[in-house]
Amino acid sequence: PQPVQAPRGAPNILLVLLDDVGFGATSTFGGPCQTPTLQQLANHGLKYNRFHTTALCSPTRAALITGRNHHTAHTGVITEAATGFPGYDSVMQKDTATVAEVLKQNGYGTAWFGKNHNVPDWQSSQAGPFDLWPTGLGFDHFYGFIGGDTSQWRPAVTEGTKPIEPYLGKPDYNFDYDMADQATKWIQMQKAVAPDKPFFCYYAPGATHAPHHPRQAWVEKYKGKFDQGWDKLREETFARQKKLGVIPADTKLTPRAPGIQAWDTCTPEEQKVYARFMEVYAGYLEQTDHSIGRVVQAIKDLGQLDNTM
């Protein structure tokens, strides 16, 4: 019997989802964190300035991979806070198929790398069941972590449904780098073994959700870059966004939100700590952009970039 085959020339798809990245974070949208890979993609594609999320991990992810309202996907809240009500029970039913399931049934190879946070909390152990894990939702391959966050130095990694410890014997291990390596190897394997078969690669790094664990070199790039404080930084980002056209020229900057103290009222010790927080965050975001760039470059090296969404 002939297997299902995708239409001739069907495009590959690389879907990247970043966590806790605000509208004013990336340099591509006027922010202070350098994202050359995102900029490269924007230069050859589209930038949206009215793209909405649910502002929570699990619901946004469920909505993204199913194309449905997060309540329809049973994920009105993060999986750890699930209740017995249908829109909030975190049990994504079989009639709520993921985009991977749809593509798989139309001849695509499918894989999920990185953060999951869509498995019901009480089904996330080795006791299973595993039908709502990525490999039960239309993904041929999964390499990542099931919960909401994990250490990037010693992560709780699962391959398929099996826990592994990829950091053993690797003192400089960092999951973000490993994840890019694994995604690259999978894409290369797909095109080596079945060159005419399109792939769907869902790439969801831990960044920039806590814990912020970039390699030190990325953090040092931002040393002193945030000493001006958040009030001044908002003004700088706002001005760049106007210049880039991602917000209208007549936009008014909103007042600082109630409950957030003015930077000038912070003690010198607080300013030092908060500036350091931002240096680490920015380093983490740029490192992640770099890792995504490695995956994009691998697709380019295979001659597949022009046929990849």
C-alpha positions as a printed NumPy array, in Angstrom:
array([[  0.   ,   0.   ,   0.   ],
       [  1.184,   3.493,  -0.771],
       [  1.748,   5.701,   2.282],
       [  0.101,   9.088,   2.544],
       [  2.287,  11.638,   0.804],
       [  2.272,  15.387,   1.212],
       [  1.494,  17.463,  -1.874],
       [  4.546,  17.976,  -4.083],
       [  6.49 ,  21.025,  -2.91 ],
       [  4.635,  21.256,   0.42 ],
       [  6.682,  23.596,   2.643],
       [  8.59 ,  22.607,   5.745],
       [  7.455,  24.428,   8.883],
       [  9.578,  25.669,  11.792],
       [  7.387,  27.011,  14.592],
       [  9.315,  28.841,  17.321],
       [  7.577,  29.848,  20.538],
       [  9.418,  31.972,  23.095],
       [  8.271,  32.284,  26.694],
       [  7.884,  35.524,  28.681],
       [  9.247,  37.777,  25.933],
       [  7.483,  41.128,  26.043],
       [  6.594,  43.31 ,  23.074],
       [  9.425,  45.658,  24.007],
       [ 12.133,  43.062,  24.668],
       [ 13.676,  42.198,  21.288],
       [ 15.692,  44.614,  19.175],
       [ 13.486,  43.542,  16.255],
       [ 10.61 ,  45.342,  17.977],
       [ 12.684,  48.179,  19.454],
       [ 13.829,  46.485,  22.621],
       [ 17.281,  46.392,  24.242],
       [ 17.965,  42.662,  23.709],
       [ 19.804,  41.908,  20.477],
       [ 17.969,  39.366,  18.288],
       [ 19.716,  39.203,  14.901],
       [ 18.056,  35.899,  13.934],
       [ 14.586,  37.282,  14.563],
       [ 15.594,  40.395,  12.634],
       [ 16.764,  38.306,   9.691],
       [ 13.441,  36.455,   9.617],
       [ 11.525,  39.727,   9.899],
       [ 13.5  ,  41.209,   7.006],
       [ 12.344,  38.369,   4.772],
       [  8.848,  38.015,   6.18 ],
       [  6.223,  39.794,   8.251],
       [  6.109,  41.449,  11.652],
       [  2.796,  41.538,  13.508],
       [  2.028,  44.198,  16.087],
       [ -1.452,  42.947,  17.065],
       [ -0.698,  39.349,  17.973],
       [ -2.326,  38.294,  21.235],
       [ -1.533,  35.53 ,  23.715],
       [ -3.307,  34.396,  26.88 ],
       [ -0.367,  35.661,  28.997],
       [  0.023,  32.195,  30.537],
       [  2.168,  29.211,  29.516],
       [ -0.171,  26.245,  29.062],
       [ -3.19 ,  28.107,  27.609],
       [ -1.104,  29.94 ,  24.988],
       [  0.603,  26.703,  23.978],
       [ -2.646,  24.743,  23.764],
       [ -4.246,  27.454,  21.643],
       [ -1.207,  27.742,  19.372],
       [ -0.833,  24.056,  18.519],
       [ -4.579,  23.397,  18.13 ],
       [ -5.684,  26.655,  16.508],
       [ -8.541,  26.847,  19.006],
       [ -9.575,  28.986,  21.937],
       [ -7.659,  27.777,  24.984],
       [-10.902,  26.877,  26.805],
       [-12.003,  24.738,  23.861],
       [ -8.629,  23.013,  24.234],
       [ -9.459,  22.403,  27.926],
       [ -6.593,  24.63 ,  29.038],
       [ -8.067,  27.767,  30.549],
       [ -5.22 ,  27.835,  33.075],
       [ -1.775,  26.264,  33.573],
       [ -1.877,  22.494,  33.955],
       [ -0.797,  22.575,  37.618],
       [ -3.934,  24.6  ,  38.449],
       [ -6.419,  22.442,  36.536],
       [ -9.925,  21.96 ,  37.942],
       [-12.821,  19.636,  37.186],
       [-14.537,  22.057,  34.819],
       [-14.323,  21.176,  31.087],
       [-12.573,  24.343,  29.94 ],
       [-10.047,  24.04 ,  32.754],
       [ -9.404,  20.308,  33.217],
       [ -6.214,  20.333,  31.049],
       [ -7.277,  17.105,  29.324],
       [ -7.04 ,  17.926,  25.628],
       [ -9.551,  15.62 ,  23.969],
       [ -8.947,  13.664,  20.781],
       [-11.358,  15.911,  18.89 ],
       [ -9.   ,  18.797,  19.654],
       [ -6.335,  17.692,  17.22 ],
       [ -2.989,  19.495,  17.101],
       [ -1.503,  20.93 ,  13.955],
       [  1.085,  18.135,  14.167],
       [ -1.631,  15.483,  13.997],
       [ -3.185,  17.173,  10.961],
       [  0.171,  17.483,   9.208],
       [  1.23 ,  13.951,  10.135],
       [ -1.923,  12.568,   8.539],
       [ -0.999,  14.54 ,   5.427],
       [  2.487,  13.13 ,   5.006],
       [  4.676,  15.311,   7.251],
       [  7.397,  14.287,   9.666],
       [  6.746,  15.98 ,  13.023],
       [  8.834,  16.78 ,  16.096],
       [  8.603,  18.848,  19.282],
       [ 11.695,  20.249,  20.98 ],
       [ 11.853,  22.06 ,  24.316],
       [  9.124,  23.022,  26.731],
       [  5.825,  21.163,  26.891],
       [  3.627,  22.278,  29.838],
       [  0.531,  20.761,  28.198],
       [  0.468,  17.33 ,  29.858],
       [ -2.06 ,  17.097,  32.722],
       [ -0.071,  17.463,  35.918],
       [ -1.164,  14.082,  37.314],
       [ -0.12 ,  12.335,  34.084],
       [  3.395,  13.761,  33.924],
       [  5.204,  10.916,  35.722],
       [  6.566,   7.633,  34.393],
       [  3.324,   5.996,  35.495],
       [  1.627,   7.647,  32.505],
       [ -0.702,   7.461,  30.725],
       [  1.186,   8.919,  27.785],
       [ -1.57 ,   9.568,  25.237],
       [ -1.529,  13.318,  26.006],
       [  2.252,  13.593,  25.825],
       [  3.653,  15.055,  22.566],
       [  4.094,  11.589,  21.02 ],
       [  0.371,  11.012,  21.591],
       [ -0.624,  14.316,  20.031],
       [  0.736,  13.831,  16.537],
       [  4.458,  14.368,  17.133],
       [  6.715,  11.562,  15.916],
       [  9.538,  12.749,  18.137],
       [  9.843,  14.696,  21.411],
       [ 12.99 ,  16.004,  23.092],
       [ 12.378,  18.395,  25.941],
       [ 10.838,  18.827,  29.379],
       [  7.255,  18.198,  30.397],
       [  6.713,  20.784,  33.157],
       [  6.627,  24.56 ,  33.217],
       [ 10.343,  25.133,  33.779],
       [ 13.595,  23.311,  34.426],
       [ 17.262,  24.005,  35.118],
       [ 19.165,  24.696,  31.915],
       [ 22.311,  23.201,  33.474],
       [ 20.761,  19.987,  34.832],
       [ 17.376,  19.761,  33.082],
       [ 14.673,  17.121,  33.524],
       [ 14.838,  16.002,  29.89 ],
       [ 12.549,  13.452,  28.281],
       [ 13.158,  11.796,  24.92 ],
       [  9.874,  10.411,  23.677],
       [  8.48 ,   9.325,  27.052],
       [ 11.787,   8.227,  28.578],
       [ 13.683,  10.381,  31.103],
       [ 17.328,  10.92 ,  30.156],
       [ 20.291,  12.792,  31.637],
       [ 22.126,  14.343,  28.677],
       [ 24.336,  16.522,  30.897],
       [ 26.214,  13.649,  32.541],
       [ 29.944,  13.999,  31.915],
       [ 29.464,  17.419,  30.311],
       [ 30.462,  20.167,  32.777],
       [ 29.663,  22.958,  30.295],
       [ 26.262,  21.515,  29.321],
       [ 23.426,  23.958,  28.616],
       [ 19.997,  22.732,  27.49 ],
       [ 19.476,  25.617,  25.072],
       [ 22.557,  24.555,  23.093],
       [ 21.627,  20.862,  23.32 ],
       [ 18.111,  21.591,  22.118],
       [ 19.415,  23.359,  19.013],
       [ 21.785,  20.453,  18.354],
       [ 18.967,  17.922,  18.649],
       [ 16.603,  19.881,  16.397],
       [ 19.351,  20.291,  13.797],
       [ 20.164,  16.567,  13.837],
       [ 16.48 ,  15.666,  13.463],
       [ 15.962,  18.04 ,  10.521],
       [ 19.14 ,  16.785,   8.817],
       [ 18.045,  13.18 ,   9.329],
       [ 14.591,  13.89 ,   7.891],
       [ 16.036,  15.351,   4.709],
       [ 18.734,  12.687,   4.389],
       [ 16.36 ,   9.728,   4.739],
       [ 13.239,  11.156,   3.078],
       [ 14.252,  14.264,   1.121],
       [ 10.811,  14.762,  -0.431],
       [  8.978,  14.51 ,   2.891],
       [  8.276,  17.916,   4.484],
       [  8.885,  18.401,   8.194],
       [  7.081,  20.246,  10.965],
       [  9.453,  21.247,  13.766],
       [  7.906,  22.845,  16.868],
       [ 10.735,  24.566,  18.751],
       [  9.812,  25.877,  22.217],
       [ 12.841,  26.893,  24.318],
       [ 12.707,  27.338,  28.072],
       [ 13.679,  30.958,  27.487],
       [ 12.952,  33.404,  28.752],
       [ 10.882,  31.781,  31.468],
       [ 12.668,  31.34 ,  34.776],
       [ 15.199,  30.051,  35.607],
       [ 17.421,  32.382,  33.583],
       [ 20.473,  30.221,  32.863],
       [ 22.467,  31.529,  29.889],
       [ 26.185,  30.978,  29.542],
       [ 28.248,  33.706,  31.146],
       [ 29.611,  35.192,  27.93 ],
       [ 26.129,  36.283,  26.852],
       [ 25.462,  37.983,  30.179],
       [ 28.733,  39.913,  30.073],
       [ 27.745,  41.455,  26.732],
       [ 25.13 ,  43.484,  28.614],
       [ 27.224,  44.623,  31.557],
       [ 26.194,  48.187,  32.411],
       [ 23.564,  48.314,  29.654],
       [ 20.695,  48.707,  32.134],
       [ 22.21 ,  51.   ,  34.736],
       [ 19.879,  53.784,  33.562],
       [ 16.949,  51.907,  35.11 ],
       [ 13.542,  50.82 ,  33.914],
       [ 11.926,  54.27 ,  33.634],
       [ 14.575,  55.521,  31.22 ],
       [ 14.639,  52.169,  29.439],
       [ 10.892,  52.403,  28.745],
       [ 11.39 ,  55.798,  27.114],
       [ 14.3  ,  54.534,  25.003],
       [ 12.376,  51.451,  23.827],
       [  9.273,  53.545,  23.118],
       [ 11.271,  55.915,  20.922],
       [ 12.846,  53.058,  18.972],
       [  9.447,  51.421,  18.431],
       [  8.11 ,  54.625,  16.935],
       [ 11.142,  54.894,  14.676],
       [ 10.684,  51.296,  13.511],
       [  6.977,  51.829,  12.902],
       [  5.843,  48.976,  15.134],
       [  3.669,  51.485,  17.019],
       [  1.955,  54.566,  15.504],
       [  3.911,  57.826,  15.531],
       [  1.267,  59.541,  17.683],
       [  1.243,  56.834,  20.389],
       [  1.407,  58.101,  23.97 ],
       [  3.56 ,  56.297,  26.529],
       [  1.384,  54.9  ,  29.31 ],
       [  2.154,  55.99 ,  32.895],
       [  4.181,  53.631,  35.029],
       [  1.832,  51.   ,  36.457],
       [  0.683,  51.517,  40.06 ],
       [  2.721,  49.454,  42.481],
       [  5.948,  49.659,  40.456],
       [  8.355,  51.996,  42.166],
       [ 10.23 ,  54.737,  40.359],
       [ 13.805,  53.743,  39.548],
       [ 15.154,  56.816,  41.316],
       [ 13.542,  55.714,  44.586],
       [ 15.416,  52.389,  44.582],
       [ 18.435,  52.164,  46.849],
       [ 21.868,  51.819,  45.178],
       [ 21.929,  48.172,  46.249],
       [ 18.506,  47.546,  44.698],
       [ 19.529,  49.266,  41.469],
       [ 22.627,  47.101,  41.251],
       [ 20.622,  43.895,  41.747],
       [ 17.805,  44.855,  39.363],
       [ 20.234,  45.917,  36.648],
       [ 21.98 ,  42.572,  37.013],
       [ 18.644,  40.772,  36.708],
       [ 18.102,  42.468,  33.366],
       [ 21.637,  41.732,  32.146],
       [ 21.017,  38.024,  32.762],
       [ 17.607,  38.134,  31.091],
       [ 18.978,  39.946,  28.036],
       [ 21.873,  37.512,  27.773],
       [ 19.456,  34.609,  27.94 ],
       [ 17.279,  36.037,  25.176],
       [ 20.203,  36.747,  22.869],
       [ 21.669,  33.282,  23.497],
       [ 18.309,  31.77 ,  22.579],
       [ 18.124,  33.85 ,  19.412],
       [ 21.615,  32.584,  18.562],
       [ 20.542,  28.953,  19.062],
       [ 17.482,  29.452,  16.87 ],
       [ 19.833,  30.943,  14.294],
       [ 21.834,  27.729,  14.267],
       [ 18.685,  25.757,  13.432],
       [ 17.746,  28.222,  10.7  ],
       [ 21.278,  28.008,   9.293],
       [ 21.047,  24.214,   9.214],
       [ 17.852,  24.48 ,   7.152],
       [ 19.639,  26.941,   4.852],
       [ 22.629,  24.616,   4.493],
       [ 20.246,  21.886,   3.322],
       [ 18.922,  24.227,   0.624],
       [ 15.493,  24.167,   2.245],
       [ 15.151,  27.719,   3.586],
       [ 13.182,  29.053,   0.628],
       [ 10.678,  26.225,   1.061],
       [ 10.328,  26.61 ,   4.836],
       [  7.716,  28.647,   6.659]])
